Amino acid sequence: MNTTNTKQLFLFLLGVLLAGTVYGIRNDAAEQEGQRREGRVERSADLNFIKGNPQRAMAAYKRAYNRMNEMCSNERLNMEQRRKLFGDRSRLALKIARNYMLLQEPEQAVIYYKDVCDVNDTLLTVNDVCFYIDALRRLGDDQQAEIVARGFAFRQPYSNNQRYLNTLASLSDVQHYYGRGDADYRVNLLRLDTPLAEYWLGEWEGKPFYAVSRGRIQDPLKIYYHRTQFFSLYEGTVPEAFRLIPRELQSGPVAFSPDGKTMVATALVYRRTDRIVSTDSDAGLFVNQLYYSRYDDVRKRWSDFLPLFANQEGSSYGHPAFYDDGRSLLFSSDRAGGYGGMDLYETHWDPQQQQWSDPVNMGSDVNTEGDEIYPRVVGDALYFASNGMEGFGGYDIYRMSFINDVLVPGTLFHYLFPVNTVYNDFGIFFDGTEGYFISDRRGAAGKDDIYSFDNTISPLSSESAIGVSAEYSAMVGNLNLISGLGNSNTESFETEVRQSLIYPLPSAGDLLVSVYFDFNSSGLSDEARENLRNVVETMGFNDLNAISVIGYADEFGTEKYNLKLSRQRAMTVAEFLSDQGAKPVLYPEGRGKQKVPVSDFIEALQKKESRYPGLGHSEIKRSPMKLTFQEQIEVTRKARRVDVIVKKQM
């Protein structure tokens, strides 16, 4: 080949190479511009969704999603470009799935949740997985719901999250719990002739009212609602007080103090200030903020609505409920510093400062890593709903004794069917002989409805059945202690523990002695050793055939730890008796935690309050009287013990 031909060939190949390079640059630039364009489309869809045009928003989201699918098939993309594009597509699919759940369209939500699961399921939070399973259940596809649930069952953080475990329970126990309980009352759907969601019950001037959401958007976590309207429960009319509330504050529950002088209303705002929805967490698109107003007796009108607290932005504050004659307020919030999700908080009105005190978290007795919502105080009881405690699935209704405005440890109760089901049950309310609560138990509709029950024949609000006499509650089949959930019987406590009682001629079942232990200890004290020696030396002891050595622990700590500690205590006592020459066969066993009577806590509180006779009500409310941890340990001393009992022959 001559020099001319060689030169021409070189120039031709160089031209092809340059053309390919230019084409590749142009193609990459086109792809980048395409991604920027889809980003702009997504942001525009965000704004449409927020402004109340979800139909246009979802159409735009899906166009951007389909375009990303086309770009993902481009073979010219390198590995890094492909990885980024697939990640962007999965995040958009997750946003679409979440928004379809808000729009109550589960058939669309499952399509996009499945896409995320197939490509990058690590994007799914605990709430996302639960929403995915709930959507499949609403569509009647329980088999696929179980497949999805099993896929996350042994992975973190799902396997240790009680909300996720409750969702598993709702799948496995849907048949079991619907046939459970021998309640002496009947639950009825309240027919209000509306296909909308009735999600709240309250009281104004002694009459009940309810809230209806007229918006398409409904939070599956029951935290916020759109386009609220209020009606009288019995007359069906709008109470006059609600006509005076600014429209922007009629976006959720309203609470009135018993004297009608203070109102707390709910506003709904977009969570983020940059107006771009992020899928990096499972925080909802919107948040509630609380505002309050005081009635002006001189001007005969409500004052301007003021924020309940400063700096509510970025967190949700909702579900207000007055107690203590309107001087205190309960609410739920996901503000920083809680246990996770929505927690229950309390605040107190300071008449000197003319403002509400800083929020106080109500503690781990009622708050979990899940969500606690819809608090209400009735008599000496706190009612609330939780999806983070052991339950049937979704939100369940619980009760805890609230004596002298203080939660009493060890009094948490979970209601059986027909109040709680495998769906969401919450918002309990009492009106004389009638009781009400909210539930979306009709399943596929996914709407919240009001259910009623006759409070005159129900122990739901009876002090004798709740928080005081667990035995009676178990007998009538209406309540179940949370620690015994799923069992046919209910744990009880002894009203009196006999100490160091020795029988000259013991018979089967007789308690010979109880010895007590320090907190978090299985070691014998000098007093315990002396009492055990006395038992062995008692006439007739070594003539017995068998002795039960039964250990217990207090209410602090996990079930697993308390069971282990109670066994260690029983073994310690059995070994000591053996070393002292005990001839009967010893049968040590641990029975875990043992509850003490509620009256013990009340008595301790009363004794503590009696030491502060000059403390006025306002001082007490700013610093509520509570038992310290050390005082609670002292109250529960009788639970940290081992009983030595003459064994019954089987």
XYZ file of C-alpha atoms in Angstrom:
650
model
C 0.000 0.000 0.000
C 1.461 3.347 -1.006
C 1.856 6.325 1.252
C -1.201 8.124 -0.125
C -3.514 5.194 0.495
C -2.146 4.729 3.981
C -2.757 8.360 4.776
C -6.310 8.228 3.438
C -7.070 5.107 5.503
C -5.688 6.745 8.627
C -7.799 9.846 8.110
C -10.889 7.719 7.491
C -10.424 5.717 10.717
C -9.710 8.875 12.668
C -12.913 10.406 11.350
C -14.923 7.372 12.377
C -13.359 7.442 15.848
C -14.028 11.159 16.282
C -17.575 10.778 15.027
C -18.208 7.977 17.499
C -16.730 10.029 20.305
C -18.814 13.049 19.414
C -21.903 10.850 19.156
C -21.114 9.333 22.565
C -20.646 12.785 24.099
C -23.872 13.956 22.569
C -25.605 10.801 23.734
C -24.291 11.208 27.304
C -25.314 14.839 27.269
C -28.749 13.848 26.017
C -29.067 11.273 28.766
C -28.022 13.799 31.401
C -30.442 16.346 30.031
C -33.129 13.661 30.033
C -32.472 12.922 33.698
C -32.595 16.628 34.544
C -35.847 16.941 32.616
C -37.411 14.020 34.506
C -36.222 15.608 37.750
C -38.054 18.796 36.848
C -41.160 16.801 35.979
C -40.954 15.055 39.357
C -40.622 18.343 41.247
C -43.583 19.753 39.354
C -45.575 16.648 40.289
C -44.625 17.165 43.944
C -46.131 20.645 43.849
C -49.308 19.417 42.190
C -49.703 16.746 44.841
C -49.233 19.254 47.644
C -51.615 21.794 46.105
C -54.428 19.282 45.966
C -54.261 18.005 42.378
C -53.147 14.421 42.968
C -54.517 13.121 39.655
C -52.252 15.418 37.627
C -49.363 14.699 39.999
C -49.603 10.925 39.662
C -49.793 11.151 35.869
C -46.588 13.226 35.851
C -44.837 10.836 38.250
C -45.684 7.886 36.006
C -44.440 9.683 32.867
C -41.119 10.364 34.586
C -40.976 6.752 35.790
C -41.656 5.346 32.294
C -39.011 7.629 30.779
C -36.489 6.391 33.343
C -37.350 2.816 32.370
C -36.536 3.640 28.747
C -33.224 5.247 29.704
C -32.303 2.203 31.802
C -32.396 0.055 28.647
C -29.739 2.180 26.911
C -26.770 -0.139 26.380
C -24.344 2.796 26.095
C -24.627 3.585 29.802
C -21.595 2.663 31.868
C -21.871 0.875 35.191
C -21.878 4.042 37.301
C -24.513 5.721 35.134
C -26.676 2.622 35.204
C -26.383 2.309 38.977
C -27.393 5.934 39.519
C -30.299 5.719 37.084
C -31.647 2.528 38.659
C -31.340 4.159 42.077
C -33.261 7.250 40.946
C -35.946 5.062 39.391
C -36.355 3.005 42.581
C -36.657 6.132 44.716
C -39.299 7.508 42.367
C -41.156 4.173 42.439
C -41.118 4.301 46.242
C -42.519 7.833 46.216
C -45.287 6.751 43.821
C -46.149 3.740 46.009
C -46.355 5.874 49.146
C -48.518 8.471 47.436
C -50.893 5.823 46.142
C -51.277 4.580 49.720
C -52.224 8.135 50.721
C -54.757 8.168 47.886
C -56.227 4.838 49.047
C -55.401 3.069 45.795
C -53.739 -0.159 46.981
C -53.946 -1.819 43.551
C -51.554 0.858 42.190
C -49.376 0.969 45.289
C -48.484 -2.739 45.116
C -47.188 -2.341 41.531
C -44.557 0.167 42.567
C -43.748 -1.438 45.917
C -43.015 -4.639 43.986
C -40.686 -2.731 41.667
C -38.704 -1.414 44.640
C -38.570 -4.897 46.192
C -37.274 -6.421 42.964
C -34.537 -3.835 42.412
C -33.465 -2.446 45.797
C -35.543 -3.527 48.796
C -33.093 -1.865 51.202
C -34.895 1.403 50.420
C -38.002 0.114 52.197
C -38.462 1.245 55.778
C -40.448 -0.731 58.342
C -43.510 1.399 57.563
C -43.084 0.762 53.826
C -43.016 -3.004 54.277
C -46.090 -2.836 56.526
C -47.913 -0.615 54.008
C -47.028 -3.047 51.196
C -48.405 -5.984 53.180
C -51.529 -4.006 54.140
C -52.152 -3.088 50.491
C -51.930 -6.746 49.458
C -54.347 -7.704 52.237
C -56.836 -5.067 51.121
C -56.750 -6.605 47.663
C -57.430 -10.041 49.146
C -53.994 -11.370 48.176
C -53.062 -12.827 51.572
C -50.769 -15.382 49.960
C -48.542 -12.745 48.376
C -48.701 -10.723 51.603
C -47.285 -13.717 53.491
C -44.526 -14.129 50.877
C -43.506 -10.481 51.298
C -43.663 -10.766 55.089
C -41.458 -13.868 55.125
C -38.910 -12.086 52.909
C -38.212 -9.557 55.669
C -38.855 -11.736 58.723
C -35.201 -12.441 59.588
C -33.659 -9.139 58.560
C -32.817 -6.003 60.481
C -34.425 -3.686 61.405
C -37.669 -5.485 60.625
C -37.300 -8.611 62.764
C -36.977 -6.628 66.010
C -39.583 -3.976 65.255
C -42.909 -4.435 67.041
C -44.883 -2.635 64.332
C -43.610 -5.166 61.796
C -44.262 -8.043 64.212
C -47.832 -6.781 64.658
C -48.247 -6.873 60.895
C -47.089 -10.501 60.904
C -49.590 -11.196 63.677
C -52.385 -9.673 61.603
C -51.603 -12.210 58.874
C -51.244 -15.290 61.027
C -54.041 -14.520 63.493
C -56.778 -13.174 61.239
C -58.936 -16.256 61.832
C -57.793 -16.968 65.386
C -58.632 -13.632 66.960
C -61.964 -13.126 65.254
C -63.338 -16.028 67.200
C -61.731 -15.022 70.471
C -63.296 -13.692 73.660
C -66.579 -14.059 75.490
C -67.463 -10.382 75.697
C -70.850 -9.513 77.173
C -71.375 -6.595 74.805
C -71.876 -6.136 71.075
C -70.053 -3.778 68.732
C -72.132 -2.155 65.981
C -71.213 -0.114 62.918
C -72.688 3.370 63.251
C -74.581 4.132 60.030
C -73.960 7.785 59.186
C -74.989 7.574 55.518
C -71.616 8.711 54.228
C -68.897 6.897 52.251
C -66.278 9.223 53.750
C -63.804 8.563 56.564
C -65.122 9.377 60.054
C -61.969 9.545 62.093
C -62.489 11.458 65.353
C -64.947 11.857 68.225
C -64.983 14.780 70.637
C -67.234 16.806 72.906
C -68.596 20.376 72.911
C -70.965 21.678 75.588
C -71.608 18.148 76.778
C -72.600 16.843 73.340
C -70.528 14.512 71.133
C -69.390 15.452 67.645
C -67.344 13.671 65.036
C -64.890 14.642 62.303
C -65.110 13.630 58.646
C -62.312 13.794 56.089
C -63.532 14.906 52.665
C -60.131 14.781 50.991
C -58.747 12.011 48.811
C -55.577 11.928 50.873
C -55.688 9.829 54.043
C -52.594 8.950 55.995
C -52.482 5.154 56.521
C -50.832 5.844 59.895
C -53.945 7.841 60.965
C -51.826 10.847 61.936
C -53.185 13.518 59.591
C -56.301 14.021 57.456
C -57.367 16.452 54.733
C -60.423 18.679 54.393
C -62.053 18.072 57.744
C -65.665 18.862 58.528
C -67.363 18.447 61.907
C -70.890 17.266 62.684
C -72.985 16.686 65.782
C -73.181 12.958 66.345
C -76.894 12.865 67.127
C -78.346 15.811 65.197
C -76.070 15.649 62.143
C -75.606 19.437 62.176
C -72.416 21.486 62.347
C -71.929 22.803 65.926
C -71.805 26.603 66.084
C -68.373 26.608 67.741
C -66.775 25.094 64.651
C -68.048 27.837 62.381
C -65.701 30.243 64.170
C -62.562 28.182 63.540
C -60.451 29.427 60.596
C -60.718 27.053 57.680
C -56.968 26.372 57.654
C -57.264 25.108 61.250
C -60.063 22.679 60.451
C -57.602 20.051 59.287
C -57.769 17.611 62.156
C -59.047 17.003 65.677
C -60.270 19.900 67.830
C -60.244 19.836 71.644
C -62.315 22.033 73.978
C -61.642 22.449 77.687
C -64.559 21.364 79.927
C -65.441 25.011 80.711
C -65.458 25.891 77.003
C -62.846 28.624 77.514
C -59.909 27.067 75.650
C -59.770 25.485 72.206
C -56.917 23.607 70.524
C -57.197 23.167 66.747
C -55.107 21.419 64.083
C -53.407 22.829 60.990
C -51.960 20.728 58.184
C -48.729 21.836 56.526
C -46.177 20.381 54.159
C -43.282 18.829 56.098
C -40.335 20.269 54.160
C -39.654 23.898 53.320
C -37.842 23.280 50.011
C -40.974 21.663 48.589
C -39.079 18.613 47.388
C -40.332 15.315 48.756
C -37.568 13.015 49.953
C -37.707 9.232 50.208
C -34.646 9.006 52.445
C -36.914 8.375 55.440
C -40.488 7.315 56.014
C -41.529 10.705 57.391
C -44.936 11.645 56.046
C -45.428 14.324 53.390
C -47.456 16.456 55.775
C -47.399 17.296 59.482
C -49.944 18.556 61.970
C -49.356 21.710 64.005
C -51.451 22.700 67.020
C -52.872 26.156 67.710
C -54.846 27.336 70.721
C -57.312 30.110 71.437
C -58.809 31.492 74.667
C -62.393 32.726 74.769
C -62.680 36.446 75.522
C -65.605 36.917 77.916
C -65.571 40.701 77.406
C -65.565 40.706 73.612
C -67.592 37.509 73.433
C -65.347 35.895 70.854
C -62.285 33.683 70.505
C -58.886 35.310 70.602
C -56.391 34.932 67.780
C -55.084 31.387 67.405
C -51.491 31.063 68.631
C -49.043 28.166 68.130
C -49.253 25.784 71.068
C -45.448 25.618 71.090
C -42.702 27.506 69.321
C -40.699 25.728 66.617
C -43.247 23.067 65.694
C -41.929 23.070 62.132
C -40.635 19.783 60.776
C -42.441 17.602 63.332
C -46.031 16.527 63.710
C -48.200 17.548 66.686
C -51.738 16.225 66.790
C -54.640 14.499 68.559
C -55.104 17.017 71.410
C -57.164 15.987 74.444
C -57.745 17.972 77.645
C -57.728 16.522 81.154
C -57.503 17.826 84.719
C -60.399 20.268 84.134
C -58.664 21.790 81.130
C -55.438 22.707 82.924
C -53.486 19.981 81.156
C -53.359 18.681 77.599
C -52.324 15.388 76.040
C -51.200 15.095 72.429
C -49.064 12.919 70.165
C -45.905 14.000 68.364
C -42.878 12.677 66.504
C -40.699 15.539 67.784
C -37.010 14.810 68.363
C -36.035 13.016 71.557
C -38.873 10.489 71.655
C -38.878 6.709 71.518
C -39.637 6.571 67.778
C -42.606 7.498 65.607
C -45.455 9.326 67.328
C -45.216 9.421 71.146
C -47.660 10.628 73.781
C -46.803 13.943 75.470
C -48.382 16.166 78.096
C -48.263 19.909 78.711
C -49.739 22.133 81.446
C -51.153 25.649 81.345
C -49.117 28.158 83.318
C -51.502 30.935 84.474
C -48.619 33.229 85.503
C -46.795 32.988 82.191
C -50.049 32.665 80.224
C -48.614 29.894 78.072
C -48.295 26.140 77.828
C -45.325 24.448 79.460
C -42.665 22.620 77.477
C -43.860 19.184 76.276
C -43.071 16.240 78.562
C -42.795 12.750 77.083
C -45.025 10.321 79.013
C -42.315 7.666 79.094
C -41.690 4.097 78.040
C -44.709 2.707 79.895
C -46.885 3.924 77.011
C -44.472 4.962 74.225
C -42.647 2.625 71.846
C -40.599 2.697 68.640
C -43.935 2.545 66.815
C -46.729 5.114 66.928
C -48.963 6.036 69.875
C -51.940 8.206 68.968
C -55.394 9.380 70.089
C -54.840 9.770 73.852
C -57.842 10.382 76.104
C -58.269 10.470 79.889
C -61.517 9.083 81.311
C -61.742 8.951 85.100
C -58.558 7.369 86.418
C -57.582 5.851 83.087
C -55.525 6.824 80.053
C -56.773 5.366 76.775
C -54.684 5.409 73.604
C -53.910 3.430 70.454
C -50.538 1.925 69.527
C -49.042 -0.075 66.672
C -45.764 -0.548 68.553
C -47.013 -2.742 71.398
C -47.834 -6.413 71.191
C -51.256 -6.627 69.593
C -53.464 -8.220 66.968
C -52.144 -6.102 64.083
C -52.242 -2.433 63.069
C -53.362 -0.050 65.805
C -54.959 -1.575 68.898
C -56.616 0.179 71.835
C -54.945 0.068 75.253
C -55.636 1.385 78.711
C -53.408 2.272 81.640
C -54.285 3.476 85.118
C -53.695 7.220 85.511
C -54.010 7.920 89.232
C -53.499 11.497 90.448
C -52.273 12.348 86.942
C -49.506 9.754 87.215
C -49.244 6.572 85.139
C -49.249 3.469 87.321
C -46.639 0.920 86.153
C -47.891 -2.585 85.515
C -51.482 -1.624 84.657
C -51.323 -1.744 80.851
C -54.272 -3.591 79.318
C -55.049 -4.654 75.776
C -58.650 -5.192 74.693
C -59.787 -8.386 73.090
C -62.099 -8.817 70.116
C -64.562 -7.300 69.267
C -62.889 -3.995 70.192
C -59.462 -4.844 68.773
C -59.037 -6.689 65.499
C -56.293 -7.358 62.960
C -57.136 -3.989 61.378
C -56.651 -0.471 62.810
C -58.725 0.254 65.935
C -58.310 3.574 67.757
C -59.949 6.736 69.092
C -62.124 5.374 71.921
C -64.761 7.769 73.318
C -67.414 7.517 76.047
C -70.713 9.376 76.203
C -72.674 8.224 79.226
C -74.296 4.915 78.389
C -72.796 4.855 74.905
C -69.242 4.040 73.932
C -67.608 4.590 70.540
C -64.336 3.950 68.741
C -62.917 4.170 65.204
C -61.899 1.220 63.032
C -61.126 0.434 59.383
C -61.978 -3.241 59.966
C -64.133 -3.553 56.876
C -60.862 -4.252 55.121
C -60.906 -3.596 51.399
C -62.645 -0.224 51.684
C -59.819 1.077 53.867
C -62.110 3.759 55.294
C -62.399 4.725 58.941
C -65.829 4.178 60.474
C -67.387 4.774 63.877
C -68.454 1.751 65.921
C -70.611 1.852 69.023
C -71.190 -0.371 72.034
C -73.518 -0.176 75.016
C -71.404 1.134 77.890
C -73.963 0.074 80.515
C -73.262 -3.624 79.948
C -69.607 -3.264 79.013
C -66.688 -3.245 81.448
C -64.685 -1.071 79.036
C -64.834 2.007 81.256
C -65.449 0.227 84.543
C -62.809 0.752 87.227
C -63.642 -2.662 88.656
C -62.698 -4.283 85.371
C -59.768 -2.168 84.299
C -56.577 -1.540 86.190
C -57.853 -2.712 89.572
C -59.213 -6.215 89.261
C -57.460 -8.119 86.511
C -59.052 -11.360 87.706
C -62.573 -10.096 87.041
C -61.593 -8.877 83.608
C -60.115 -12.232 82.698
C -63.188 -14.012 84.027
C -65.602 -12.119 81.762
C -63.208 -12.426 78.841
C -62.991 -8.754 77.941
C -59.442 -7.815 78.840
C -56.014 -9.299 78.547
C -52.831 -8.114 80.202
C -50.289 -7.237 77.569
C -47.787 -9.667 79.083
C -50.221 -12.539 78.585
C -51.416 -11.631 75.090
C -52.502 -14.700 73.179
C -52.965 -16.876 76.238
C -56.323 -18.148 77.352
C -55.818 -16.951 80.907
C -54.648 -13.722 82.460
C -51.752 -13.199 84.832
C -52.801 -12.180 88.342
C -51.087 -11.054 91.494
C -51.381 -12.024 95.136
C -53.141 -9.489 97.334
C -50.918 -10.478 100.224
C -47.632 -12.336 100.481
C -47.136 -14.202 103.702
C -43.620 -13.767 105.005
C -41.650 -16.446 106.881
C -44.714 -18.390 107.881
C -43.789 -21.861 109.229
C -46.339 -24.653 109.557
C -45.681 -27.298 112.269
C -47.472 -29.914 110.183
C -47.267 -28.613 106.606
C -49.565 -30.034 103.944
C -49.591 -29.885 100.158
C -49.755 -26.339 98.859
C -48.684 -24.659 102.093
C -46.246 -21.770 101.818
C -43.310 -22.460 104.115
C -41.330 -19.279 103.570
C -40.756 -16.436 101.129
C -37.301 -14.922 100.828
C -36.613 -11.625 99.079
C -33.854 -10.364 96.795
C -32.203 -7.070 95.969
C -32.923 -5.439 92.631
C -31.254 -7.218 89.708
C -29.695 -9.796 92.050
C -29.940 -13.525 92.717
C -27.714 -13.463 95.789
C -29.104 -14.358 99.239
C -29.121 -11.719 101.961
C -28.234 -12.590 105.560
C -31.934 -12.370 106.479
C -32.882 -14.781 103.685
C -30.218 -17.280 104.758
C -31.482 -17.183 108.356
C -35.097 -17.740 107.287
C -34.139 -20.706 105.098
C -32.107 -22.302 107.913
C -35.134 -21.979 110.190
C -37.296 -23.800 107.623
C -34.899 -26.746 107.357
C -34.714 -27.043 111.160
C -38.493 -26.949 111.568
C -40.079 -30.138 112.882
C -41.648 -32.105 110.041
C -39.776 -30.426 107.174
C -37.489 -33.366 106.410
C -40.462 -35.736 106.554
C -41.882 -34.138 103.398
C -41.422 -35.847 100.033
C -41.089 -32.867 97.682
C -40.716 -29.108 97.825
C -41.452 -26.547 95.072
C -38.988 -23.671 94.972
C -40.603 -20.978 92.801
C -38.749 -17.830 91.800
C -40.139 -14.487 90.618
C -38.838 -11.153 89.323
C -40.267 -7.633 89.349
C -41.798 -5.821 86.366
C -38.602 -4.103 85.216
C -36.652 -5.565 82.314
C -37.622 -7.806 79.410
C -39.670 -10.981 79.687
C -36.672 -13.103 78.685
C -34.357 -11.504 81.247
C -36.909 -11.719 84.077
C -37.564 -15.381 83.370
C -33.825 -16.119 83.504
C -33.378 -14.118 86.718
C -36.337 -15.836 88.422
C -34.816 -19.237 87.589
C -31.438 -18.177 88.985
C -33.100 -17.103 92.243
C -34.935 -20.418 92.526
C -31.699 -22.353 91.902
C -29.863 -20.259 94.521
C -32.472 -21.099 97.157
C -32.606 -24.787 96.181
C -28.823 -25.102 96.400
C -28.758 -23.400 99.795
C -31.496 -25.711 101.148
C -29.586 -28.709 99.868
C -26.401 -27.481 101.521
C -28.354 -27.163 104.799
C -29.266 -30.856 104.672
C -32.795 -30.655 103.202
C -34.019 -34.236 102.520
C -37.154 -33.591 100.376
C -36.700 -33.602 96.598
C -36.434 -29.972 95.495
C -38.139 -28.727 92.324
C -36.822 -25.230 91.418
C -38.587 -23.234 88.702
C -38.731 -19.639 87.507
C -41.965 -17.934 86.580
C -40.669 -14.578 85.371
C -42.125 -11.266 86.412
C -44.775 -10.948 89.116
C -47.081 -7.956 89.387
C -47.829 -6.208 92.658
C -51.224 -4.656 93.464
C -52.013 -1.242 92.007
C -52.926 -0.142 95.535
C -49.258 -0.426 96.543
C -48.280 2.233 93.983
C -51.190 4.458 94.977
C -50.296 4.155 98.657
C -46.668 5.074 97.927
C -47.770 8.117 95.936
C -50.109 9.231 98.702
C -47.350 8.920 101.279
C -45.007 10.913 99.086
C -47.537 13.681 98.460
C -48.303 13.886 102.200
C -44.697 15.009 102.754
C -45.417 18.161 100.713
C -48.541 19.599 102.371
C -47.842 23.173 101.265
C -47.409 22.393 97.574
C -50.173 24.086 95.544
C -51.880 22.736 92.465
C -49.976 24.871 89.956
C -46.624 23.804 91.421
C -47.656 20.162 91.272
C -48.730 20.494 87.627
C -45.466 22.129 86.610
C -43.580 19.325 88.322
C -45.973 16.335 88.528
C -45.558 14.128 91.583
C -44.145 10.805 90.476
C -42.332 7.918 92.078
C -38.622 7.893 91.415
C -37.038 4.755 90.009
C -35.660 3.873 93.454
C -39.124 4.346 94.997
C -40.638 2.051 92.373
C -38.002 -0.560 93.204
C -39.020 -0.378 96.854
C -42.725 -0.742 96.001
C -42.054 -3.852 93.902
C -39.866 -5.565 96.529
C -42.398 -8.302 97.234
C -42.204 -9.393 93.578
C -38.445 -10.141 93.857
C -38.769 -13.331 95.846
C -38.689 -17.113 95.993
C -41.567 -19.065 97.537
C -40.802 -22.392 99.198
C -44.006 -24.441 98.996
C -44.989 -28.002 99.838
C -45.297 -29.613 96.412
C -48.678 -30.943 95.401
C -48.694 -34.543 94.274
C -49.786 -34.986 90.665
